[in-house]
Short mmCIF file of C-alpha atoms (C1' of nucleotides) in Angstrom, two decimals:
data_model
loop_
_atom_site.label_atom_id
_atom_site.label_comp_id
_atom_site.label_asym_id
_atom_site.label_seq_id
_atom_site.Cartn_x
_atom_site.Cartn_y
_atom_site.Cartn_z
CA UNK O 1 67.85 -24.38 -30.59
CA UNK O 2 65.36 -23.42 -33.33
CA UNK O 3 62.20 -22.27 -33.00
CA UNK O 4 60.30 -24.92 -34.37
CA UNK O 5 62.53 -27.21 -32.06
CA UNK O 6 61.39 -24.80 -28.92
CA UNK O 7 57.78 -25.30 -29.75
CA UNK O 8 58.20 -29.07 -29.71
CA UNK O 9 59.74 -29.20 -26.53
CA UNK O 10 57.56 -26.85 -24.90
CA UNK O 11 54.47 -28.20 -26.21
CA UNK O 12 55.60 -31.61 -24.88
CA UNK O 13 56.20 -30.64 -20.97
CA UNK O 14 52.68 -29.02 -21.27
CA UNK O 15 51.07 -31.96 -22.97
CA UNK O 16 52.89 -33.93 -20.00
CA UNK O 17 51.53 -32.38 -17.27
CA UNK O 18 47.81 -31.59 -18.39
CA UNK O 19 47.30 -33.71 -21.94
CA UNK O 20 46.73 -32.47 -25.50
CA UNK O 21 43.34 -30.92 -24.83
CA UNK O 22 43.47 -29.25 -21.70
CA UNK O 23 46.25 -26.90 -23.08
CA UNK O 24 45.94 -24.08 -25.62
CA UNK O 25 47.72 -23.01 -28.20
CA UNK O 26 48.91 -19.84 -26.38
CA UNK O 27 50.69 -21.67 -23.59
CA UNK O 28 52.65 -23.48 -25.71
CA UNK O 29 53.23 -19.57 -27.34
CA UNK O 30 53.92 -17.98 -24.33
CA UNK O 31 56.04 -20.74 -22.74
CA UNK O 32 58.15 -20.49 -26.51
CA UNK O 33 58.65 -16.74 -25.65
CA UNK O 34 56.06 -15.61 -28.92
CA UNK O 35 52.67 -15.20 -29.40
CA UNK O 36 49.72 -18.05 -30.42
CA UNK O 37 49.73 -16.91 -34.60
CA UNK O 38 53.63 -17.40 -35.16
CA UNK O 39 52.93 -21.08 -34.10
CA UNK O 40 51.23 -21.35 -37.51
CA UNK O 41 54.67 -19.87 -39.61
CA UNK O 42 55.83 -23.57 -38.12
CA UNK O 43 52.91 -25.95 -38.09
CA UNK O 44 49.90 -25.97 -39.52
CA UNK O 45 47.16 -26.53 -36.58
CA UNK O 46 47.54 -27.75 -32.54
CA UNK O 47 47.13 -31.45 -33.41
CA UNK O 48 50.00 -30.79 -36.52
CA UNK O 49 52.01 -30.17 -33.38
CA UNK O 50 50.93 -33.26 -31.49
CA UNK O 51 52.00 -35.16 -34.78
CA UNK O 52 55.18 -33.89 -35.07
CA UNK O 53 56.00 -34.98 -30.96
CA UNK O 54 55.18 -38.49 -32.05
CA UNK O 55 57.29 -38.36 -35.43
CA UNK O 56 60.53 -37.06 -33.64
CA UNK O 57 59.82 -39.43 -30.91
CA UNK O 58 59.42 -42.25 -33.32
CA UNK O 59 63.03 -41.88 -35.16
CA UNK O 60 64.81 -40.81 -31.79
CA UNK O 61 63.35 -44.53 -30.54
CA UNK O 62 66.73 -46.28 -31.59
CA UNK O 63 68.81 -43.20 -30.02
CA UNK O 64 67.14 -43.54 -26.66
CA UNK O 65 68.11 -47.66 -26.62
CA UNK O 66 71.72 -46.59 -27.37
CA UNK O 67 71.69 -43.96 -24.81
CA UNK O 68 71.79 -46.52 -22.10
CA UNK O 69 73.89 -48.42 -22.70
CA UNK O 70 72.07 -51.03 -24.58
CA UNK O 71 70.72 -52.12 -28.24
CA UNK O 72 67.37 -51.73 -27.69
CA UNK O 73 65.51 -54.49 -29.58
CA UNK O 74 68.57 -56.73 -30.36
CA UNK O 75 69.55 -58.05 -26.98
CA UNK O 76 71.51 -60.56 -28.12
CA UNK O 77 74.65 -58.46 -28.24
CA UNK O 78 74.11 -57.51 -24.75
CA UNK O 79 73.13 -60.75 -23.26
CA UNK O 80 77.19 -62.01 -22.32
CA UNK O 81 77.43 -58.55 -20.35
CA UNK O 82 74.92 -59.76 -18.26
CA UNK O 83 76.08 -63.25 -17.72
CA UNK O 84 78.51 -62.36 -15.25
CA UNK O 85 75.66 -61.89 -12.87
CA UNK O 86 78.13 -61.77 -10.15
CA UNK O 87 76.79 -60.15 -6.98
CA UNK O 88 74.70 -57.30 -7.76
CA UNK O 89 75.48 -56.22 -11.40
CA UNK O 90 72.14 -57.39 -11.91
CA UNK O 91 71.07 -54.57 -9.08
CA UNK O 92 72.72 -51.69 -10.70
CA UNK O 93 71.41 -52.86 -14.05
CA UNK O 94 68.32 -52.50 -13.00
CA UNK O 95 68.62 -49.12 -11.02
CA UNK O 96 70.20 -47.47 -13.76
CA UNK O 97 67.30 -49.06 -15.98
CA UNK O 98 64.89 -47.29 -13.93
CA UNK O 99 67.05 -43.70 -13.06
CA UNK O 100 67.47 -43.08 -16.45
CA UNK O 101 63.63 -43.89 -17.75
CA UNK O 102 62.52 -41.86 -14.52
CA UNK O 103 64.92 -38.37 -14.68
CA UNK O 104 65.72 -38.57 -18.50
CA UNK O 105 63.98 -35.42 -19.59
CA UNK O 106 62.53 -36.03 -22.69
CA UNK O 107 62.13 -39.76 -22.26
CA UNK O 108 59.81 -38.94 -18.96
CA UNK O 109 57.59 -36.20 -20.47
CA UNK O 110 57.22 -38.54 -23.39
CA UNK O 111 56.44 -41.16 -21.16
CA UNK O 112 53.61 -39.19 -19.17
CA UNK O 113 52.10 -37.44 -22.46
CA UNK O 114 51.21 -41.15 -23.48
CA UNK O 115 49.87 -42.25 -20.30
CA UNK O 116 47.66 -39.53 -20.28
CA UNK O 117 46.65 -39.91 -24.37
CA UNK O 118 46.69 -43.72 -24.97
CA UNK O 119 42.96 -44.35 -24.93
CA UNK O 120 42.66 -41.62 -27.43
CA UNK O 121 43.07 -44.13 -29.99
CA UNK O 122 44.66 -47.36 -30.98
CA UNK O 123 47.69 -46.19 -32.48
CA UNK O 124 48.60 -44.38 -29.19
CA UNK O 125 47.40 -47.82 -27.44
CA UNK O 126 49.78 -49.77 -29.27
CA UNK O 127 52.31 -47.36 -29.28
CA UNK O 128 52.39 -47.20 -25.57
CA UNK O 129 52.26 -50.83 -25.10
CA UNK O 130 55.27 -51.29 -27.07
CA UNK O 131 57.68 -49.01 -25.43
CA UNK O 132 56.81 -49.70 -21.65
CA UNK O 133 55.76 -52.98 -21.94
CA UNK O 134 56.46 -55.27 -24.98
CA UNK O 135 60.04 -54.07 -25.72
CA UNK O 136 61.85 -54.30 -22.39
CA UNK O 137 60.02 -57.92 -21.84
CA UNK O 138 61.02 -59.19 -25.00
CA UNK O 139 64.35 -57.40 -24.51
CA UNK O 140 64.96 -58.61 -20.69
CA UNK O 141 63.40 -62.12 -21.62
CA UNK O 142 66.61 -62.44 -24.37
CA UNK O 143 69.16 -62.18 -21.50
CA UNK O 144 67.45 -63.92 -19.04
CA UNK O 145 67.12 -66.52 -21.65
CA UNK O 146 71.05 -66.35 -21.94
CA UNK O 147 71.76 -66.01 -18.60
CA UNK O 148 69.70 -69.65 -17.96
CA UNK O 149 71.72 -71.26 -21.01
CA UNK O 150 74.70 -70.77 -19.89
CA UNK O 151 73.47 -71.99 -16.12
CA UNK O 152 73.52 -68.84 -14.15
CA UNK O 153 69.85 -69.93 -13.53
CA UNK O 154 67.58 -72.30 -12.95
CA UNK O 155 65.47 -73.06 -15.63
CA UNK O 156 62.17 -71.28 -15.79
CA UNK O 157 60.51 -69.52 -19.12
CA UNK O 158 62.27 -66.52 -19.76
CA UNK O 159 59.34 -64.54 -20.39
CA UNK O 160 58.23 -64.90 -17.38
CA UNK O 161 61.60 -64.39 -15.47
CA UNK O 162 61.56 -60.66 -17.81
CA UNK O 163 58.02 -60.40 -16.25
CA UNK O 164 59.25 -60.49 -13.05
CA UNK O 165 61.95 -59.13 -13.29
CA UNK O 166 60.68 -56.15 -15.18
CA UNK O 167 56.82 -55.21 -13.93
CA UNK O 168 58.17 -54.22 -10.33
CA UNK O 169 60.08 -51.72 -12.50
CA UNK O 170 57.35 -50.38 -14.12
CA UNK O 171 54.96 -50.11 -11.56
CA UNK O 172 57.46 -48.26 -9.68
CA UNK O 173 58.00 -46.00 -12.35
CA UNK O 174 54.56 -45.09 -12.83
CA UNK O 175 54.36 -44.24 -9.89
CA UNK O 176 57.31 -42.30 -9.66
CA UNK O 177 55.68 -39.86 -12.30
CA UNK O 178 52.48 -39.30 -10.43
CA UNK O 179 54.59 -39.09 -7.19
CA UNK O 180 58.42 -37.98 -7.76
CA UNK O 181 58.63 -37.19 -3.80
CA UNK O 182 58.71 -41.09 -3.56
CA UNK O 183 62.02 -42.08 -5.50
CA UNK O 184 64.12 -42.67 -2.31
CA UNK O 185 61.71 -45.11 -1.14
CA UNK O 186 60.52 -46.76 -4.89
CA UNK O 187 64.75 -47.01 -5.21
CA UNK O 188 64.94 -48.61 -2.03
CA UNK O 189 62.22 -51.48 -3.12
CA UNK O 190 63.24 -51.75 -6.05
CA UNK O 191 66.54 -53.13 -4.97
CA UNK O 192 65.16 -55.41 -2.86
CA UNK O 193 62.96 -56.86 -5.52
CA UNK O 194 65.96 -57.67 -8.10
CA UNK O 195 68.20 -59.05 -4.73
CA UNK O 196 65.04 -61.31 -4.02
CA UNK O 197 64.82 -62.15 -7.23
CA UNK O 198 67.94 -63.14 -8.12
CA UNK O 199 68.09 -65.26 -5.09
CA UNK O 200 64.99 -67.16 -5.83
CA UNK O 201 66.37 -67.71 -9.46
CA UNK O 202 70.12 -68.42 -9.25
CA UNK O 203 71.18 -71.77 -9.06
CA UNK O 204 72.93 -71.68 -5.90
CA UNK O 205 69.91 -70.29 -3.91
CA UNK O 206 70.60 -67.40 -1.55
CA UNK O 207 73.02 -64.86 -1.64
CA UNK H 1 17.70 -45.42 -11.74
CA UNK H 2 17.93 -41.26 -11.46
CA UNK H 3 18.94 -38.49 -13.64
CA UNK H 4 21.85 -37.54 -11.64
CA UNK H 5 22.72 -40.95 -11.34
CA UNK H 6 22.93 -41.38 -14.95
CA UNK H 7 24.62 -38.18 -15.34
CA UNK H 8 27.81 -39.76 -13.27
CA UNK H 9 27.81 -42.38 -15.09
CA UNK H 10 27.53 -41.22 -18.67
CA UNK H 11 30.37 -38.57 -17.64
CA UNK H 12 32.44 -41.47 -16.29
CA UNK H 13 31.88 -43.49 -19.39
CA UNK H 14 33.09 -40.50 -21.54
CA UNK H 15 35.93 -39.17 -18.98
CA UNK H 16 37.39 -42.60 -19.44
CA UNK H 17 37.35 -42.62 -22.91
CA UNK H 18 38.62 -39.19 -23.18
CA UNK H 19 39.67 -37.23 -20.20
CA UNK H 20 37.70 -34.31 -18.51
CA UNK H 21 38.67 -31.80 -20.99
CA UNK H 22 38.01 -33.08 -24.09
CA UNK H 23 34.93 -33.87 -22.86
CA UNK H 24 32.10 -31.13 -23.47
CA UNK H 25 28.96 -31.09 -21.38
CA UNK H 26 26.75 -31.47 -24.44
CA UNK H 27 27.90 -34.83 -25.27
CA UNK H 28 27.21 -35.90 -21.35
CA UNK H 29 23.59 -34.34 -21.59
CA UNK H 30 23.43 -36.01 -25.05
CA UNK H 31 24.22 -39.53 -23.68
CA UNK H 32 21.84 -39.29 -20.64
CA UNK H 33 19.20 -38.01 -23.16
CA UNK H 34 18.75 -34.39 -22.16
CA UNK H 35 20.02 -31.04 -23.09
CA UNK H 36 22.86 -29.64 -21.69
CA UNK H 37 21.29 -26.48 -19.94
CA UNK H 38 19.50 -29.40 -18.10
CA UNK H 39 22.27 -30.53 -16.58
CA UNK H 40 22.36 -27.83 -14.48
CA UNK H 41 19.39 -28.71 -12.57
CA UNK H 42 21.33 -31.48 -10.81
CA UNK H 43 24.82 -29.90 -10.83
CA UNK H 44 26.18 -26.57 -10.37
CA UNK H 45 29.13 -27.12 -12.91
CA UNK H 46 30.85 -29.56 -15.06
CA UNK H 47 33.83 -29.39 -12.56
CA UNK H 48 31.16 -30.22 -9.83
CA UNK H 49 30.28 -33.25 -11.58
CA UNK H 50 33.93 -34.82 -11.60
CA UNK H 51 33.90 -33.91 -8.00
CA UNK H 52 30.72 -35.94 -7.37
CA UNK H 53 31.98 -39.11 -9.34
CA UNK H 54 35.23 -38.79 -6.65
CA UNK H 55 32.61 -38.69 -3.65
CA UNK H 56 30.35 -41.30 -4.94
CA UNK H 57 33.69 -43.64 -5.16
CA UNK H 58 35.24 -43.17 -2.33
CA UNK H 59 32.24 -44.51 -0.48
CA UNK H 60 31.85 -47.00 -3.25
CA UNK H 61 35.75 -48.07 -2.44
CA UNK H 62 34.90 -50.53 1.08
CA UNK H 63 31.61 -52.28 -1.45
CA UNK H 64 33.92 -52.96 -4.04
CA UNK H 65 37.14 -54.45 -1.72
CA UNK H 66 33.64 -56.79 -0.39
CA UNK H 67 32.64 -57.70 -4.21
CA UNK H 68 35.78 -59.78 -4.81
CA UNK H 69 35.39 -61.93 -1.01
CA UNK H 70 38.04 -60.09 0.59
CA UNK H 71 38.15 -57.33 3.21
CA UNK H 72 40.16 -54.62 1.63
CA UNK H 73 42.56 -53.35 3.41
CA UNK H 74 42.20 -55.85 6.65
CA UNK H 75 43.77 -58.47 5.16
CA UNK H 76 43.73 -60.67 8.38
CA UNK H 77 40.46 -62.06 8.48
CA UNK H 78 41.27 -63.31 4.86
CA UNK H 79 45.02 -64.60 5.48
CA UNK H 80 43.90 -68.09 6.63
CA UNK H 81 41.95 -68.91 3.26
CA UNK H 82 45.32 -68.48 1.68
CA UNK H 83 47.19 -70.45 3.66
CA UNK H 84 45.53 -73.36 1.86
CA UNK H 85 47.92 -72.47 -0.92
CA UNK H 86 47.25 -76.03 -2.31
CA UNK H 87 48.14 -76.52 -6.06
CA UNK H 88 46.50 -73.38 -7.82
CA UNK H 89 44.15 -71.87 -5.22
CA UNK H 90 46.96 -68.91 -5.59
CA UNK H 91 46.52 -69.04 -9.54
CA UNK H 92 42.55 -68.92 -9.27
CA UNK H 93 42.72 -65.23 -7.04
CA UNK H 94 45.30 -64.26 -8.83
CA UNK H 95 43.05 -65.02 -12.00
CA UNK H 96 39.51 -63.75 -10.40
CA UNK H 97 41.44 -60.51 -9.23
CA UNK H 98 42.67 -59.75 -12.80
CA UNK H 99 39.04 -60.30 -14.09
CA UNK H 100 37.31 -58.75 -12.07
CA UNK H 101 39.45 -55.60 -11.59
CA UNK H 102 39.41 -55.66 -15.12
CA UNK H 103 35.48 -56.10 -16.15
CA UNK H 104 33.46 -54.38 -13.43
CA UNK H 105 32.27 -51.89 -15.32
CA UNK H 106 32.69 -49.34 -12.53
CA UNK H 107 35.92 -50.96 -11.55
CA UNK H 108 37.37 -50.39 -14.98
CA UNK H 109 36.19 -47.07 -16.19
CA UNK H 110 37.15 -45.41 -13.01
CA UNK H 111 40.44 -46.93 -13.30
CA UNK H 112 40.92 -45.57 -16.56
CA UNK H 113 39.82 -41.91 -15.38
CA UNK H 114 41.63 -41.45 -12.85
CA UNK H 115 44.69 -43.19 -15.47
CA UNK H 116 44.10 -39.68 -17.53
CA UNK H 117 43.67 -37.36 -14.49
CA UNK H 118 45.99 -38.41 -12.45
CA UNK H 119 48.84 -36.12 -13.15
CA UNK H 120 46.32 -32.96 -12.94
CA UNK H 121 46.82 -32.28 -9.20
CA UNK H 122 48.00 -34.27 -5.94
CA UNK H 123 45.22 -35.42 -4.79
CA UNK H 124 44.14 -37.18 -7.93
CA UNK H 125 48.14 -38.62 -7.47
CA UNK H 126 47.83 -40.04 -4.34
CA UNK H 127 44.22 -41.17 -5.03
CA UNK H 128 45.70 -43.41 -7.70
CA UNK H 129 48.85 -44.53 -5.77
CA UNK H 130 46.74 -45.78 -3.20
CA UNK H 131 43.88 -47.17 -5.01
CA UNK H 132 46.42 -49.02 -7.54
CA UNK H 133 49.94 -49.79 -5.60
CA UNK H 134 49.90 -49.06 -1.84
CA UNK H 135 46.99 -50.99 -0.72
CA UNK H 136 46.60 -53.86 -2.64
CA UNK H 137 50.39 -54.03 -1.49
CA UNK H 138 49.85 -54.29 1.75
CA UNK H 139 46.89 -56.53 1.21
CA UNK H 140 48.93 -58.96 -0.58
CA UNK H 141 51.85 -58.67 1.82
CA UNK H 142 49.64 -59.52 4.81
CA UNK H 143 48.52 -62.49 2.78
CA UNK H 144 52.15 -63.77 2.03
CA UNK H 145 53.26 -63.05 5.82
CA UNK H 146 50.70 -65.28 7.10
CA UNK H 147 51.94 -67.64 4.43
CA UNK H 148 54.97 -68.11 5.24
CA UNK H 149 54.61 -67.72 8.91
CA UNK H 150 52.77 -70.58 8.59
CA UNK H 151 55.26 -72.61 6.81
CA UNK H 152 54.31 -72.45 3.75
CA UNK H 153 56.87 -70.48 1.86
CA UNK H 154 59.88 -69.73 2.23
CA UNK H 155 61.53 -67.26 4.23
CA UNK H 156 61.31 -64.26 2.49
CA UNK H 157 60.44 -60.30 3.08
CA UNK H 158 56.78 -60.53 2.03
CA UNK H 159 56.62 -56.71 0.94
CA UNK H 160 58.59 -58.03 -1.80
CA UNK H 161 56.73 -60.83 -2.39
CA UNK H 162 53.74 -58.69 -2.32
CA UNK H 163 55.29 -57.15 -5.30
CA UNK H 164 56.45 -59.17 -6.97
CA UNK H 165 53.29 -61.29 -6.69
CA UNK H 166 50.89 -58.19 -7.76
CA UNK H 167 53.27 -55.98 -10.04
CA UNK H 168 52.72 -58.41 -12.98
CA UNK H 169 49.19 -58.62 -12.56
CA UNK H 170 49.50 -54.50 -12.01
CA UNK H 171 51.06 -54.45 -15.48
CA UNK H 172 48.76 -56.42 -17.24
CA UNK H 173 45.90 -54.93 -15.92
CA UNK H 174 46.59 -51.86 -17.73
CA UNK H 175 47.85 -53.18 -20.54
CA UNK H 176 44.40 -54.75 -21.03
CA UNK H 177 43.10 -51.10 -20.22
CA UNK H 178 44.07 -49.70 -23.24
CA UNK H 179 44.07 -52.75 -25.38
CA UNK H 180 41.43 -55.32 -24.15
CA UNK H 181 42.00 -57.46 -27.39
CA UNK H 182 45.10 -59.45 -25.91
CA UNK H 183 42.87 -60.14 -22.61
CA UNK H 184 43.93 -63.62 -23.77
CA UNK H 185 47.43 -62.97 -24.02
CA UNK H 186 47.45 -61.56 -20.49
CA UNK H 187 45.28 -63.91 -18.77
CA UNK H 188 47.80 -66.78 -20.43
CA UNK H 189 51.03 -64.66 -19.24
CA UNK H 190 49.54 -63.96 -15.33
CA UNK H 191 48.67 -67.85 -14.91
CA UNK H 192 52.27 -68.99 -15.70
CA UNK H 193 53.40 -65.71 -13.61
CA UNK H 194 51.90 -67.51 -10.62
CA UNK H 195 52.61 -70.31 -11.28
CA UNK H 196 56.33 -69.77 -11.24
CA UNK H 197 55.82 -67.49 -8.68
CA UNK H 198 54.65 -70.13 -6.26
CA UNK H 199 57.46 -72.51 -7.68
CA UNK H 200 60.09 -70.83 -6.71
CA UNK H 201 58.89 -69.38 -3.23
CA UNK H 202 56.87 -72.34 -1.69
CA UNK H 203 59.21 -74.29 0.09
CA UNK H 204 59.90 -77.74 -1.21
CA UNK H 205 60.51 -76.28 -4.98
CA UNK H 206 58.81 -77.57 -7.87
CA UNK H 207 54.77 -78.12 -8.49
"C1'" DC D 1 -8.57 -27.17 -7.56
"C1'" DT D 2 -4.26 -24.91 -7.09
"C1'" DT D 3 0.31 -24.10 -6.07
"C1'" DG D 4 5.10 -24.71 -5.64
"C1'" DA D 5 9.07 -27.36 -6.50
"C1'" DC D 6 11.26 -30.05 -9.91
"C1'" DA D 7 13.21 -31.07 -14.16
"C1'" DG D 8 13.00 -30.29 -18.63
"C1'" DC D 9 13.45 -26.96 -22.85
"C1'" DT D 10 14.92 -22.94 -26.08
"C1'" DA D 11 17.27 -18.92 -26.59
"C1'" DA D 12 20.65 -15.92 -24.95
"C1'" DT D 13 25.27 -14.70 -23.04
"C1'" DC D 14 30.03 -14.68 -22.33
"C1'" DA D 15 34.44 -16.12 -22.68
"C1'" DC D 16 37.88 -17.96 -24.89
"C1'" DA D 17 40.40 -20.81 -28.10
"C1'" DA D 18 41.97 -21.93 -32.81
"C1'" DT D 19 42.97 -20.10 -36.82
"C1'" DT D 20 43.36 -16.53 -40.71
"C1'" DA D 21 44.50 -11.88 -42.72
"C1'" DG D 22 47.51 -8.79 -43.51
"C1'" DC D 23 51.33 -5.81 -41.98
"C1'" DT D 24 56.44 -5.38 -40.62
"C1'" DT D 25 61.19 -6.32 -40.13
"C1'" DA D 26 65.45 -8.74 -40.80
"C1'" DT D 27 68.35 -11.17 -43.46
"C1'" DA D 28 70.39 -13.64 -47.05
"C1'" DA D 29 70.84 -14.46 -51.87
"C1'" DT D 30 70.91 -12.10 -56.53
"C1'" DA F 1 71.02 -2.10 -53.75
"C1'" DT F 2 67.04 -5.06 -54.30
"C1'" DT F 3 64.09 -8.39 -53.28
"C1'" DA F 4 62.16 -12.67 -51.65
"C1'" DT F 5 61.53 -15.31 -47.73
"C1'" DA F 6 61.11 -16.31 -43.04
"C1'" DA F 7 59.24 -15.27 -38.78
"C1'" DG F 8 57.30 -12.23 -35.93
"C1'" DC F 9 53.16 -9.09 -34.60
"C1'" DT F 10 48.25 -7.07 -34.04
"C1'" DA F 11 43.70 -7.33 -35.20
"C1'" DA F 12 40.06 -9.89 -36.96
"C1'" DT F 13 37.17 -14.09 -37.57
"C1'" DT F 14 34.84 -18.10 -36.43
"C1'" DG F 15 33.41 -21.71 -33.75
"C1'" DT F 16 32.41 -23.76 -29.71
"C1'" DG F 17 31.62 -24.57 -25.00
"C1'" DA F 18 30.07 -23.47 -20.35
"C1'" DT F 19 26.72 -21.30 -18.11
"C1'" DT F 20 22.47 -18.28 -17.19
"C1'" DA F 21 17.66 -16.54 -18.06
"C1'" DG F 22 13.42 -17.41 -18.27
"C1'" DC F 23 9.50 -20.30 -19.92
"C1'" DT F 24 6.65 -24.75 -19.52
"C1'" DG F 25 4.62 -28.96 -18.07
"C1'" DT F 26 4.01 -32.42 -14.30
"C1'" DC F 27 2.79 -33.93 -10.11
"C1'" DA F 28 2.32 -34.34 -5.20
"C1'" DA F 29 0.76 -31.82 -1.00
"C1'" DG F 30 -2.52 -28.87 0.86
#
DNA sequence: CTTGACAGCTAATCACAATTAGCTTATAAT
DNA sequence: ATTATAAGCTAATTGTGATTAGCTGTCAAG
């Protein structure tokens, strides 16, 4: 891995645990294995840094999608995979969902750098809102959508079905990140929620 | 109101936006209306002065549980006003919770502190985890046991009703944190949520 | 009246963090 | 072989931020 590639990385797990300001420029050094001035034969300033996190995140977006195994914005193509809802494919749909969000390396340290910047301005703000909350909703709101079509479910708005379905998700992954010691126990509720739920929503009624 | 007073809450109002560290002492004194050194007279650090706005709310945490009209974390006493789950009595608390978690000004700014601190140590973790999930949690799932103990819902584990209930509102909540323009958009979004919500757990189905 | 505590101020101090200057070495192309 | 470039280093530089020293005015208690 290249230096400049080290740096990233480095700065990134840092910026994670602490945010952008509470870290100086010879942590990310020392934690690279060089000292603070070489950081400037490879960007120009700290914040050139930040920028360059948010750059490589923004073009490895689409990568991250296909690395589970789904297409990211266009759910459409996924949407028959899911309408054989038998049982609990729906389950380990969503527990993979969640395992890989939660213990994906870079996708987690991404994940708490922006919680910790996105009030530092509205870029951030947006860009936050649109990975961990507009994009899976409008991407789980597209199957459930399909799933109701083809009558796997009753009929109820989609978007709210991806709500559902999806915030109990999130919450528990937030909270995984503050508090990784509770995973067995966020897993564990988790799968109840998407059991409950698809009971409550499938045609038939319970399981 | 007094100096140090202020002083907690002009630090609160800039930790919020920004996050302890990138937060200098000058801008606090600056916003109060004194000079930094002055500071000093009421607190022996700038660390000290986090610590203070953590003391001064955890004794503010039983007032504000009071504010909305519920009890906090003994849920009991309130269970029966729920049970009257007529038509949208659950959409109005779901409503009044959003709003007013969301524009007390103390309410919100702490929230959004503790948001940016609360990967810096565990205390600050756990503060958040039960400020945010655990409690109202169990609040809600004492509500939704008495519910459907009393034959209102159906038969359902109400820890995951609990969630499923709050973990929507959860999400919006701090979407509207860091972008308070779609307030709209969010209040829309939670009173369909409940709706459905109480569609397809009260017991004879539809509104 | 006067005195002491309080709360403010200005002017240091002290540390440290970001960045720049300028030197060195390795290596890869000419 | 020579040389230009890349990437590292040490030693400044510069700015800033937290904190301390020490002075001053106010005001309530004696």
């Amino acid at each position: 891995m290249t230096t400049k590639q080290k740096i990233l990385n480095e700065a990134m797990t840092l910026f994670a645990e602490r945010g952008y300001s509470a870290v100086c420029v010879g942590e990310i050094a020392e934690a690279v294995g060089i000292k603070a001035p070489s950081l400037y034969k490879h960007f120009k300033s700290k914040q050139d840094i930040f920028n360059a996190i948010l750059d490589e995140m923004r073009s490895n977006y689409d990568k991250q999608a296909a690395a589970l195994n789904i297409n990211g914005n266009k759910a459409e193509g996924d949407a028959p995979v899911f309408a054989l809802v038998s049982e609990d494919v729906l389950v380990q749909m969503g527990i993979e969902l969640f395992r890989f969000f939660l213990h994906d390396d870079y996708a987690s340290k991404f994940r708490k750098m922006l919680t910790i910047e996105q009030f530092h301005n509205s870029e951030l703000s947006m860009l936050y809102s649109k990975q961990y909350v507009d994009d899976p909703l409008v991407y789980q709101s597209t199957i459930f959508a399909y799933i109701s079509a083809s009558g796997g479910f009753i009929n109820a708005d989609p978007n709210i079905m991806a709500l559902h379905f999806y915030a109990p998700i999130y919450m528990m992954l937030t909270m995984c990140d503050r508090q990784p010691e509770r995973e067995k126990e966020a897993l564990q509720l988790i799968e109840e929620h998407i059991k409950q739920f698809r009971a409550v929503y499938s045609k038939d009624g319970q399981t």
